[in-house]
CSV table of C-alpha atoms in Angstrom, one decimal:
chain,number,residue,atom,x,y,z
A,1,UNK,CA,-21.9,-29.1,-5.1
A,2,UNK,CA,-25.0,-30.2,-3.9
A,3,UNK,CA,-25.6,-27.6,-1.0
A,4,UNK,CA,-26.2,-24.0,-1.8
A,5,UNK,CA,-25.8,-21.5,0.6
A,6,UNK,CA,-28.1,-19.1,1.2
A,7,UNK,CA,-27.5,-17.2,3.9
A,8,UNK,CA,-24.7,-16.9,6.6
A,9,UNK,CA,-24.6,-15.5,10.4
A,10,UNK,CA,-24.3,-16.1,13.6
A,11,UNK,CA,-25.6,-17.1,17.5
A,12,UNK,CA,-23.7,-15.8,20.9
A,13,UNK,CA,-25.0,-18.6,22.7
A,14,UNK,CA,-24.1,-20.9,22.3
A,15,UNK,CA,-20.7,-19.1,19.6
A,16,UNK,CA,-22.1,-20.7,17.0
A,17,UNK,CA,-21.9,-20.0,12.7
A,18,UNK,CA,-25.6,-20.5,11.2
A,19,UNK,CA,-26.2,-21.5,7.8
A,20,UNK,CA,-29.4,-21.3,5.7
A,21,UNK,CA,-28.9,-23.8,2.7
A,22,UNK,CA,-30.9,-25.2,0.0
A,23,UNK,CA,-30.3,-28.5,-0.9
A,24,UNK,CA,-29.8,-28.3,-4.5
A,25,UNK,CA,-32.0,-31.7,-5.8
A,26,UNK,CA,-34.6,-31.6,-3.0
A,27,UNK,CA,-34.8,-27.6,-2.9
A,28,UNK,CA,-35.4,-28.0,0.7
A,29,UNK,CA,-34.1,-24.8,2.6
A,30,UNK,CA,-32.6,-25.4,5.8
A,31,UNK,CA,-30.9,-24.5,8.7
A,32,UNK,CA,-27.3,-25.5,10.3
A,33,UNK,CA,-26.1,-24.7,13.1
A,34,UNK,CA,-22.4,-25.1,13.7
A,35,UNK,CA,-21.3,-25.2,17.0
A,36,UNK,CA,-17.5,-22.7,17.3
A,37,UNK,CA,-15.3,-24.7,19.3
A,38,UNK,CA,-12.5,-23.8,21.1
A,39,UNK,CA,-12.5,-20.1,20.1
A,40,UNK,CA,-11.7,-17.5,23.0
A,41,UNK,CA,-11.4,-13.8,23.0
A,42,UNK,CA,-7.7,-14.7,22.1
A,43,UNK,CA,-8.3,-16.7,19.8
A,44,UNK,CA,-6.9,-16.1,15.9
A,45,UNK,CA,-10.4,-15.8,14.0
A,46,UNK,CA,-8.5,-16.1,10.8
A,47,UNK,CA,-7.2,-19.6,11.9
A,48,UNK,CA,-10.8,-20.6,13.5
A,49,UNK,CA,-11.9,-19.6,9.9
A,50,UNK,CA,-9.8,-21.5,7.8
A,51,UNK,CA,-10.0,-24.4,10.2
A,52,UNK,CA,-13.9,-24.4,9.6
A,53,UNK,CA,-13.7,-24.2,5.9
A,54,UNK,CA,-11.7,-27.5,6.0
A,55,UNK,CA,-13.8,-29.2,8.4
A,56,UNK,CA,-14.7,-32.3,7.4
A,57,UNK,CA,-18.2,-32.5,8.2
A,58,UNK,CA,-19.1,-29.0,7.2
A,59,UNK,CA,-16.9,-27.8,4.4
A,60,UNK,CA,-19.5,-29.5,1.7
A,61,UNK,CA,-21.8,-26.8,3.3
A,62,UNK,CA,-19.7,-24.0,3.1
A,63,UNK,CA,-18.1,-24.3,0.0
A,64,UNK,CA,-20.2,-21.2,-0.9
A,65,UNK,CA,-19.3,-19.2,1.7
A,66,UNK,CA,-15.7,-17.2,1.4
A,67,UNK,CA,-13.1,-17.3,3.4
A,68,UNK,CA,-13.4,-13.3,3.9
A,69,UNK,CA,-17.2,-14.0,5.2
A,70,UNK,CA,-16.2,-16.5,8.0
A,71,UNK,CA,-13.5,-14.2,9.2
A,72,UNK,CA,-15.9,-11.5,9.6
A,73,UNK,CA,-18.3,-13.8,11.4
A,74,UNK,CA,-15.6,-15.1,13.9
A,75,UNK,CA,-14.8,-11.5,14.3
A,76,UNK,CA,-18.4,-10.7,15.6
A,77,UNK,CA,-18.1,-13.4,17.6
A,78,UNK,CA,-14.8,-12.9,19.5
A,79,UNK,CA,-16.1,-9.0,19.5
A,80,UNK,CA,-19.1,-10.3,21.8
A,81,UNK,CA,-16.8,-12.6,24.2
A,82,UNK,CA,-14.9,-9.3,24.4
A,83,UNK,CA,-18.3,-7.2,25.7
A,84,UNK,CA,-18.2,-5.7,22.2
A,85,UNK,CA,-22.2,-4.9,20.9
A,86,UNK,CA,-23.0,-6.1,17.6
A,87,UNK,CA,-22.9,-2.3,16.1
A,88,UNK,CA,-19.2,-1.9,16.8
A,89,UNK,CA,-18.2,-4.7,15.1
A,90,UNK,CA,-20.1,-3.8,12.2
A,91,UNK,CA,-19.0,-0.3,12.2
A,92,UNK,CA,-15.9,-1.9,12.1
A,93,UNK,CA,-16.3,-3.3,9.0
A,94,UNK,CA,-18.1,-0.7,7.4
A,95,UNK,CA,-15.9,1.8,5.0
A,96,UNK,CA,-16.0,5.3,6.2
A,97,UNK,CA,-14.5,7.2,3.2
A,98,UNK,CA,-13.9,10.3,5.6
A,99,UNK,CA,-12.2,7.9,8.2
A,100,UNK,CA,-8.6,8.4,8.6
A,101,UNK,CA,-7.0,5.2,8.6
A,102,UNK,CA,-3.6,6.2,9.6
A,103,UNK,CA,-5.0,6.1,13.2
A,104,UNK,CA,-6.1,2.4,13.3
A,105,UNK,CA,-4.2,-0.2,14.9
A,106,UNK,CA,-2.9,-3.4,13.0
A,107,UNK,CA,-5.9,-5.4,13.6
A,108,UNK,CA,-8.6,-2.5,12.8
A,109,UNK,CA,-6.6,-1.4,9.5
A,110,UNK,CA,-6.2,-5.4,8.3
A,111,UNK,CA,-10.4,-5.1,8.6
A,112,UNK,CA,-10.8,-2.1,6.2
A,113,UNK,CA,-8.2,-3.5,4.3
A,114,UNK,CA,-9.9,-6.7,3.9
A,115,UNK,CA,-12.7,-4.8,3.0
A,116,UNK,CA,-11.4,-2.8,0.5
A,117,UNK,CA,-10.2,-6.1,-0.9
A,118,UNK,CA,-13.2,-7.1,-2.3
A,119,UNK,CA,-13.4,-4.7,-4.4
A,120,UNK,CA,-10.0,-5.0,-5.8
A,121,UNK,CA,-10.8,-8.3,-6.1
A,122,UNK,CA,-13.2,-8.3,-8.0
A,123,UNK,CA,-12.2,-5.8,-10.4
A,124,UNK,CA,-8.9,-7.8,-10.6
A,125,UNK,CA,-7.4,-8.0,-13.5
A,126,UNK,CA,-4.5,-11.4,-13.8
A,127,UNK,CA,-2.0,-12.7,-15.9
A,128,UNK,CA,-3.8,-15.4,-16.9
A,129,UNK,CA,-7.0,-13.8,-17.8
A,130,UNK,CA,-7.6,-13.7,-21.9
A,131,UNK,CA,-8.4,-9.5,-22.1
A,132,UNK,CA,-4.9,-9.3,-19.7
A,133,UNK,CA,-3.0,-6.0,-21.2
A,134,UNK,CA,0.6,-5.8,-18.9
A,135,UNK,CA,0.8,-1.7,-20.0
A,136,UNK,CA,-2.5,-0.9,-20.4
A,137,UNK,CA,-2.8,2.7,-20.7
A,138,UNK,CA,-5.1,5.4,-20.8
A,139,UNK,CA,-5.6,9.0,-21.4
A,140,UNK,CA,-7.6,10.7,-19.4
A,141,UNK,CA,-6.3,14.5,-20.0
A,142,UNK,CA,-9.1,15.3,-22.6
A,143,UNK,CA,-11.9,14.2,-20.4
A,144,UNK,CA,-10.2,15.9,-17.2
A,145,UNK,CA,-12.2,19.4,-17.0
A,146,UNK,CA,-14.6,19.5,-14.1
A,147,UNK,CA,-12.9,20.5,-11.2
A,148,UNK,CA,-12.7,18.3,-7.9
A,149,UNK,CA,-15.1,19.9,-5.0
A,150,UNK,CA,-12.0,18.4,-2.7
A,151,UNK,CA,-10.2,21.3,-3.7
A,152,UNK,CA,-12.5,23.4,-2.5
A,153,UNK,CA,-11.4,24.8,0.8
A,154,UNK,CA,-8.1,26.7,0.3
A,155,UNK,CA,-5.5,24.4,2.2
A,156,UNK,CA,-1.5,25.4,1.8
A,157,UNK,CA,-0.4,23.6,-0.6
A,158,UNK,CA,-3.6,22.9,-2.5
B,1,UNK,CA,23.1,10.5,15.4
B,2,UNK,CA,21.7,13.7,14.4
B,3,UNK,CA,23.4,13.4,11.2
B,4,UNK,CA,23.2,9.8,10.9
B,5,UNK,CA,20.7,9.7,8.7
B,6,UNK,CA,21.8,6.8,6.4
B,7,UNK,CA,21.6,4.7,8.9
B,8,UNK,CA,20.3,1.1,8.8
B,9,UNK,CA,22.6,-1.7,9.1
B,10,UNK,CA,21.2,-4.3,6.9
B,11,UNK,CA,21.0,-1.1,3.9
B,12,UNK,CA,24.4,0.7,2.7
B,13,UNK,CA,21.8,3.5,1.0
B,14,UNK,CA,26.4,4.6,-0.1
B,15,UNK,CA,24.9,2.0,-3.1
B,16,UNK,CA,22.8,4.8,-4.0
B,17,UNK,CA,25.8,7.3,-5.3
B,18,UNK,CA,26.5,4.8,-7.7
B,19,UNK,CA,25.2,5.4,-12.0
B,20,UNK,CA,23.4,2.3,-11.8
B,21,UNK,CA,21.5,1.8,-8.4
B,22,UNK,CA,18.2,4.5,-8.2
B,23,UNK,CA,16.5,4.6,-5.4
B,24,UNK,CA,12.3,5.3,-5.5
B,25,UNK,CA,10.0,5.8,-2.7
B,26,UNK,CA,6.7,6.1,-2.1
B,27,UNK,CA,4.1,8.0,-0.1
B,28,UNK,CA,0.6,8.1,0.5
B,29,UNK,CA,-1.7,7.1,3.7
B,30,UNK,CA,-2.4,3.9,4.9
B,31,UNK,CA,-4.7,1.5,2.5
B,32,UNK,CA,-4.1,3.9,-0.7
B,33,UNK,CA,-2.8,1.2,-3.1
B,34,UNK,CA,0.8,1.3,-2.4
B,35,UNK,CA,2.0,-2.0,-2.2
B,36,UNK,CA,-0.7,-3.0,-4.7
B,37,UNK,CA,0.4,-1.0,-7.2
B,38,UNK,CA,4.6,-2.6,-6.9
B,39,UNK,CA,3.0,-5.6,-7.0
B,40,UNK,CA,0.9,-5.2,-10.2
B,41,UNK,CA,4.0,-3.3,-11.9
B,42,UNK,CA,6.4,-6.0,-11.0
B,43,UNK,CA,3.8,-8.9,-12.0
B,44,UNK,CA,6.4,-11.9,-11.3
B,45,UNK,CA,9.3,-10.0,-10.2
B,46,UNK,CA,7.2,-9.1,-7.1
B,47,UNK,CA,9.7,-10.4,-4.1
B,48,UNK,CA,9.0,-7.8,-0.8
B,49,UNK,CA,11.7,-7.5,1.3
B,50,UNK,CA,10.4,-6.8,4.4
B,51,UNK,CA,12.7,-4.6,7.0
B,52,UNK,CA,9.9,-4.8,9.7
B,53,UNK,CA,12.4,-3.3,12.5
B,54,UNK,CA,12.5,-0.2,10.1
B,55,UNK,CA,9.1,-0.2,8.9
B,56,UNK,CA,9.8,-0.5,5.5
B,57,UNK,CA,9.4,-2.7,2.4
B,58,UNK,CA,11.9,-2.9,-0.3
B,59,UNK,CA,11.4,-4.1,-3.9
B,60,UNK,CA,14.0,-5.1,-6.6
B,61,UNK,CA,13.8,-4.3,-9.7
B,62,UNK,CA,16.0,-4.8,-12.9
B,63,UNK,CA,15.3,-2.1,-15.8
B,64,UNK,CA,17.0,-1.2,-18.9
B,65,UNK,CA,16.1,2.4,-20.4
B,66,UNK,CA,18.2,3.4,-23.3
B,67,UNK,CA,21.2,0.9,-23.4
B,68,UNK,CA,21.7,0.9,-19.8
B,69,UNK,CA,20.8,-1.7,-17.4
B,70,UNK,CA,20.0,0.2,-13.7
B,71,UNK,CA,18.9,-1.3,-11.0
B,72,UNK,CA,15.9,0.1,-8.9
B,73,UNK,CA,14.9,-0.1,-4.9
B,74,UNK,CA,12.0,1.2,-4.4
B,75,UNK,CA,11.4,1.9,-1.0
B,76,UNK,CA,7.7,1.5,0.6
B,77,UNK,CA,6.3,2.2,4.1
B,78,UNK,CA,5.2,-0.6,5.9
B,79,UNK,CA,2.7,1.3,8.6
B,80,UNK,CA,5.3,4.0,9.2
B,81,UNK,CA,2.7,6.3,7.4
B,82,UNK,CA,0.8,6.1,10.8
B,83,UNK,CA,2.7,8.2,12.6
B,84,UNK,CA,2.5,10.5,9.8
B,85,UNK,CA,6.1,11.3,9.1
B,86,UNK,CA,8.9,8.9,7.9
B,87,UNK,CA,12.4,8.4,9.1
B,88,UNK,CA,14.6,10.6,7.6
B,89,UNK,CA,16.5,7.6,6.0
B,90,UNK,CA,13.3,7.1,4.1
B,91,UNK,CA,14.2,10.3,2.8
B,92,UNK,CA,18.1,10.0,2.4
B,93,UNK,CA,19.2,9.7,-1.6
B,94,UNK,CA,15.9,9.2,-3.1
B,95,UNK,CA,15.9,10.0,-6.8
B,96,UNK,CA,12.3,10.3,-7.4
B,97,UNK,CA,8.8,10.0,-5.2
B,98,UNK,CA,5.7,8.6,-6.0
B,99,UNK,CA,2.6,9.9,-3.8
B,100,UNK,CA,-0.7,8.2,-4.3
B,101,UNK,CA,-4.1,9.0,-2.6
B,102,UNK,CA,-7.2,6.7,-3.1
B,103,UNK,CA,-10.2,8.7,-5.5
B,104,UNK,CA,-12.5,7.2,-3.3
B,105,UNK,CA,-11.7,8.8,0.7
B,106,UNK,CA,-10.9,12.5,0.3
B,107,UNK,CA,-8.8,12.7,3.5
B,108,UNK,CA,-6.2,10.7,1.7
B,109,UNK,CA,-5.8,13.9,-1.2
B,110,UNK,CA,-5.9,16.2,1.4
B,111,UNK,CA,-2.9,14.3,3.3
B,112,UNK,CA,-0.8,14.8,0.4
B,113,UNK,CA,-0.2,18.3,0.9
B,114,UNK,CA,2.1,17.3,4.4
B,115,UNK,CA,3.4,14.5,2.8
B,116,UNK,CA,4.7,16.9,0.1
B,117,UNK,CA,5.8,19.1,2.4
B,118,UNK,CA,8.0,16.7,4.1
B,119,UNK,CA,8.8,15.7,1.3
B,120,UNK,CA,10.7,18.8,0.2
B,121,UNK,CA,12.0,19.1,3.6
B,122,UNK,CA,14.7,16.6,2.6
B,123,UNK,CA,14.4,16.5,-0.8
B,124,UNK,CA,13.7,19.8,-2.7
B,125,UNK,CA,14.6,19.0,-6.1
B,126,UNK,CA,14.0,15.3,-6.9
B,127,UNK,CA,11.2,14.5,-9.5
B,128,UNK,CA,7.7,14.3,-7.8
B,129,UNK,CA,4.5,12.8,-9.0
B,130,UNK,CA,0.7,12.7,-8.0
B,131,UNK,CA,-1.1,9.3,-8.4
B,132,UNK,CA,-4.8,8.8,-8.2
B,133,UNK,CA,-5.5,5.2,-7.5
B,134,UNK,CA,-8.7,2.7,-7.3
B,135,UNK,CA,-10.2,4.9,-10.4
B,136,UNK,CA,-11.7,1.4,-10.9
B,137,UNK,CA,-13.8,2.1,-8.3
B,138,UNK,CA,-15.6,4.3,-10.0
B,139,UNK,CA,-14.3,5.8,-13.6
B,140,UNK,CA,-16.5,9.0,-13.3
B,141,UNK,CA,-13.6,10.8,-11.0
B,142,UNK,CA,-11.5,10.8,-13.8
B,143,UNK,CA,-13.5,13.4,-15.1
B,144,UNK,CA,-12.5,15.6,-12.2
B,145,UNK,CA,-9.2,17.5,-12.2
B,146,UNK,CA,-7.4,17.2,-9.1
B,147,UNK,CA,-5.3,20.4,-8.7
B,148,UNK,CA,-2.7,19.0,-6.0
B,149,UNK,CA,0.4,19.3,-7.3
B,150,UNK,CA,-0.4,21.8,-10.6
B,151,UNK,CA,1.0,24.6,-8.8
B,152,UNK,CA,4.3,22.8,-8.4
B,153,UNK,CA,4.3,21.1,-12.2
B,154,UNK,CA,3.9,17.8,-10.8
B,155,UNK,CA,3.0,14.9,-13.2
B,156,UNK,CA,-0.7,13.2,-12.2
B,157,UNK,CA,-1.8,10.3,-13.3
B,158,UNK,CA,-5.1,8.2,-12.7
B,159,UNK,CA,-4.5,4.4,-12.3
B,160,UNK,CA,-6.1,1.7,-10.9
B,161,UNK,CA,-3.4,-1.2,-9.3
B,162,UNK,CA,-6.4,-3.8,-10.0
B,163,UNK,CA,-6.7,-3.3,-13.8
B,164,UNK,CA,-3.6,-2.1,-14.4
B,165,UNK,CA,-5.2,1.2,-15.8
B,166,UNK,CA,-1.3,3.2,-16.6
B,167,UNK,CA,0.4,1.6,-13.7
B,168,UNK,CA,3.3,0.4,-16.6
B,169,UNK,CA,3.3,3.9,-17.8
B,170,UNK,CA,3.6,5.7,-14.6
B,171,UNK,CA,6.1,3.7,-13.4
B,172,UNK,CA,8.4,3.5,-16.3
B,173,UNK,CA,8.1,7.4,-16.7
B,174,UNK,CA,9.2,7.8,-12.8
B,175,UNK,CA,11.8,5.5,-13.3
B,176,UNK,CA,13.3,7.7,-16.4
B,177,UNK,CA,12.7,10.8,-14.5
B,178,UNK,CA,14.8,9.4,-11.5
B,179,UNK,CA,17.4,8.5,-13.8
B,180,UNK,CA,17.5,12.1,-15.4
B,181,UNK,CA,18.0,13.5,-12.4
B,182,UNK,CA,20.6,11.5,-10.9
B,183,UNK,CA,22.7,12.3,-13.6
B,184,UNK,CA,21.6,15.9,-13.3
B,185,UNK,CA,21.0,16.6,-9.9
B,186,UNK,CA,19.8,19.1,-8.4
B,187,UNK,CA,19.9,18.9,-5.2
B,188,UNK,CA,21.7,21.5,-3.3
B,189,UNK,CA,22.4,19.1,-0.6
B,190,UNK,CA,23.4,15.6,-2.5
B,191,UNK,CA,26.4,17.6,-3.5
B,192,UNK,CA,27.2,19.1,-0.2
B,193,UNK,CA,26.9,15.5,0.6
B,194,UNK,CA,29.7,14.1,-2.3
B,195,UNK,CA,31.5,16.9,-0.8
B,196,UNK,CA,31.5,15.8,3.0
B,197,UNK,CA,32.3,12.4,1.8
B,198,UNK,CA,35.0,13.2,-0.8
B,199,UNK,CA,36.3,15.3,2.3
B,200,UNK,CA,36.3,12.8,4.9
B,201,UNK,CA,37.6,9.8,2.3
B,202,UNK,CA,41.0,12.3,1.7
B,203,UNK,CA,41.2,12.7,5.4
B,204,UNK,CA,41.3,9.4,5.7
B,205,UNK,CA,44.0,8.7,2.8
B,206,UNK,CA,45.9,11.0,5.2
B,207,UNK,CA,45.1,8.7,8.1
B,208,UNK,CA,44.4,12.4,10.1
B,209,UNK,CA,42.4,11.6,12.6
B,210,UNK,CA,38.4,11.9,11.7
B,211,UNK,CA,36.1,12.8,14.3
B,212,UNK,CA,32.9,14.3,12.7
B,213,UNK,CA,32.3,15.4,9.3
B,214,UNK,CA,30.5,11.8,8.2
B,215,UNK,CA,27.8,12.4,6.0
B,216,UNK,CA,25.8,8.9,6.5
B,217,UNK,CA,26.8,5.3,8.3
B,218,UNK,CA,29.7,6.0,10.3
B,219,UNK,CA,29.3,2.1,11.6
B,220,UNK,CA,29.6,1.1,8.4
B,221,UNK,CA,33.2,2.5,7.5
C-alpha cells in the first residue's frame, strides 16, 4: 500500500468524503476530495459505502479506511440532505449506556449496534486464531464480593 | 384465539411434548449479546432461521448428554423485545430461559426484573438463569455481585460472546437443566395441558363432536 490514511471526513457542499493521506515514499500529506455521487436522502449509505471502497480510482486511497467509517460518513451526510445538524448525527453514534435501546427504530438500533461492534470486534476471539479455546471457562465466584451500586435502589424483584 | 397460543403455522411447538425435542429461549433487551452469544456457542452449526413475520429467530442444535441424543430449538427475539413483552407462543413449552443483560448499560439489568416477571407469568417452574455478557468490556465488573435473581436461586454467570469467556459452559448446563426438567416437570400447567390434549385426542377416537377444549393449534389438527 503506498497511501496511508490519515484522517477521514467530510464536506456538505458539495456531499463530498475528504481524505488526508500521506504518501508513504514521498511523505507528502495531502488532501482528496471525493466527490459523493448519486446519493440522496433515500439513498442506502451502506451501498454508497461499499460502492466507494471498490471504486476504482479511489479504493488504493482508502484501503485504510473501514468499511464501518464510510458508513458513518455517508450517514452524516444523508443526515444533512435530511436538515439533520451535525450534533444529531453524532449523538447518534455515540453510546449512551443509560439509553434504552428497546425504543430505537431499525435504523437507529443498527447504528449503536454497529457501534458496539467494534468492540466485539476487536476483542474477538475466532476459530482460526492460535490461543482459540471452544469452552473456555472461568470462575469468577471467589473474586465476586463487592456489591453492584445497580442494586442499589430497592426495585421488585431486585 | 385466546387460547391459541401455540400458534404459528410454519412451527408445530406439539414437537415440543416429545423426550427428545427441548425447546430454550432467550430474553434480554435489545443489543445485549443475544444472537452473539448462539452464534459463538454453535461456532459452525450456526444456521438462523429467521421467522420475520413472528419476530423470532430459531437455532438448531444437535446435543448428546448422557447417552441420549436431543435435539434443541432455541428460540430468540428478533426486535420483539421492543415492545417489551413477547408473544405468548414465545412463551408456550419452553423448557428452560436464558436472560442476559449487557455489564456495561445498567438499564438492561434493571429490565430483567419485568422480563422475569413475564417470564413466570407463563412459565413458573422451568429452570431460569442470569447472564452477564460483554465482561470483555471491561473485566473489573466481575468483581461486582449482581443480586438479580439470588433471591429466586437463579444460576449467574459472567460471559463474554466475543472471547467465549463460559459461553460453552453456560450453555451446556441450561441445556442439562432443560432436560431435567422436562422429564420432571413441574409445571402446574404443562400437565393441565397433556391433560386437555389427552382429553380432546379420546374425544376424537370417539369421533364426539369437539368444539373447544384445544389446548394449542387447532389449524393444525
Amino acid at each position: 500500500m503506498s497511501f496511508e490514511a490519515k484522517r477521514c471526513g467530510v464536506q456538505f457542499t458539495p456531499p463530498s468524503i475528504v481524505l488526508i493521506y500521506e504518501h508513504k515514499e514521498t511523505k507528502h500529506v495531502r488532501k482528496r476530495i471525493i466527490p459523493v455521487r448519486n446519493f440522496s436522502k433515500y439513498s442506502d449509505y451502506s451501498m454508497a459505502a461499499e460502492r466507494l471502497k471498490n471504486h476504482p480510482r479511489h479504493r488504493d486511497y482508502l484501503e485504510g479506511v473501514s468499511q464501518s467509517q464510510l458508513e458513518k460518513l455517508h450517514i452524516i451526510l444523508r443526515n444533512h440532505m435530511q436538515g439533520f445538524s451535525l450534533e444529531h448525527s453524532m449523538a447518534s453514534f455515540r453510546l449512551d449506556p443509560d439509553e434504552d435501546l428497546n425504543k430505537l427504530d431499525d435504523d437507529e438500533l443498527a447504528r449503536k449496534k454497529g457501534q458496539m461492534d467494534e468492540l466485539f470486534e476487536k476483542n474477538r476471539k475466532r476459530k482460526d486464531d492460535p490461543d482459540f479455546v471452544y469452552d473456555l471457562e472461568m470462575d469468577f465466584t471467589k473474586t465476586a464480593q463487592e456489591n453492584c451500586s445497580w442494586d442499589d435502589e430497592s426495585d421488585d424483584g431486585f | 384465539m385466546a387460547c391459541d397460543v401455540g400458534s404459528i403455522p410454519e412451527l408445530d411447538q406439539k414437537k415440543y411434548d416429545s423426550d427428545e425435542q427441548v425447546k430454550i429461549i432467550c430474553l434480554g433487551d435489545s443489543a445485549v449479546g443475544k444472537s452473539k452469544l448462539m452464534e459463538r456457542f454453535l461456532m459452525d452449526e450456526y444456521r438462523p432461521q429467521q421467522l420475520s413475520t413472528y419476530a423470532l429467530t430459531l437455532y438448531k442444535h444437535t446435543a448428546t448428554v448422557g447417552n441420549k441424543t436431543v435435539a434443541i430449538d432455541f428460540w430468540d427475539t428478533a426486535g420483539q423485545e421492543r415492545f417489551q413483552s413477547m408473544h405468548p407462543s414465545y412463551y408456550h413449552k419452553a423448557h428452560a430461559c436464558i436472560m442476559v443483560f449487557d455489564v456495561q448499560r445498567k438499564i438492561t439489568y434493571k429490565n430483567l426484573a419485568s422480563w422475569y416477571k413475564e417470564l413466570r407469568e407463563y412459565r413458573p417452574e422451568i429452570p431460569c438463569c442470569v447472564v452477564a455478557n460483554k465482561i470483555d468490556a471491561d473485566l473489573k465488573v466481575t468483581q461486582r455481585s449482581f443480586s438479580f435473581g439470588k433471591k429466586q436461586g437463579l444460576p449467574f454467570y459472567f460471559v463474554s460472546a466475543a472471547d467465549g469467556t463460559n459461553v460453552v459452559k453456560m450453555f451446556r448446563e441450561m441445556i442439562k437443566r432443560a432436560l431435567d426438567y422436562k422429564q420432571n416437570p413441574s409445571d402446574f400447567m404443562d400437565e393441565v395441558m397433556q391433560e386437555l390434549e389427552n382429553f380432546d385426542l379420546e374425544k376424537k377416537e370417539n369421533n364426539s363432536d369437539e368444539d373447544g377444549l384445544k389446548a394449542q393449534s387447532p389449524e393444525l389438527v
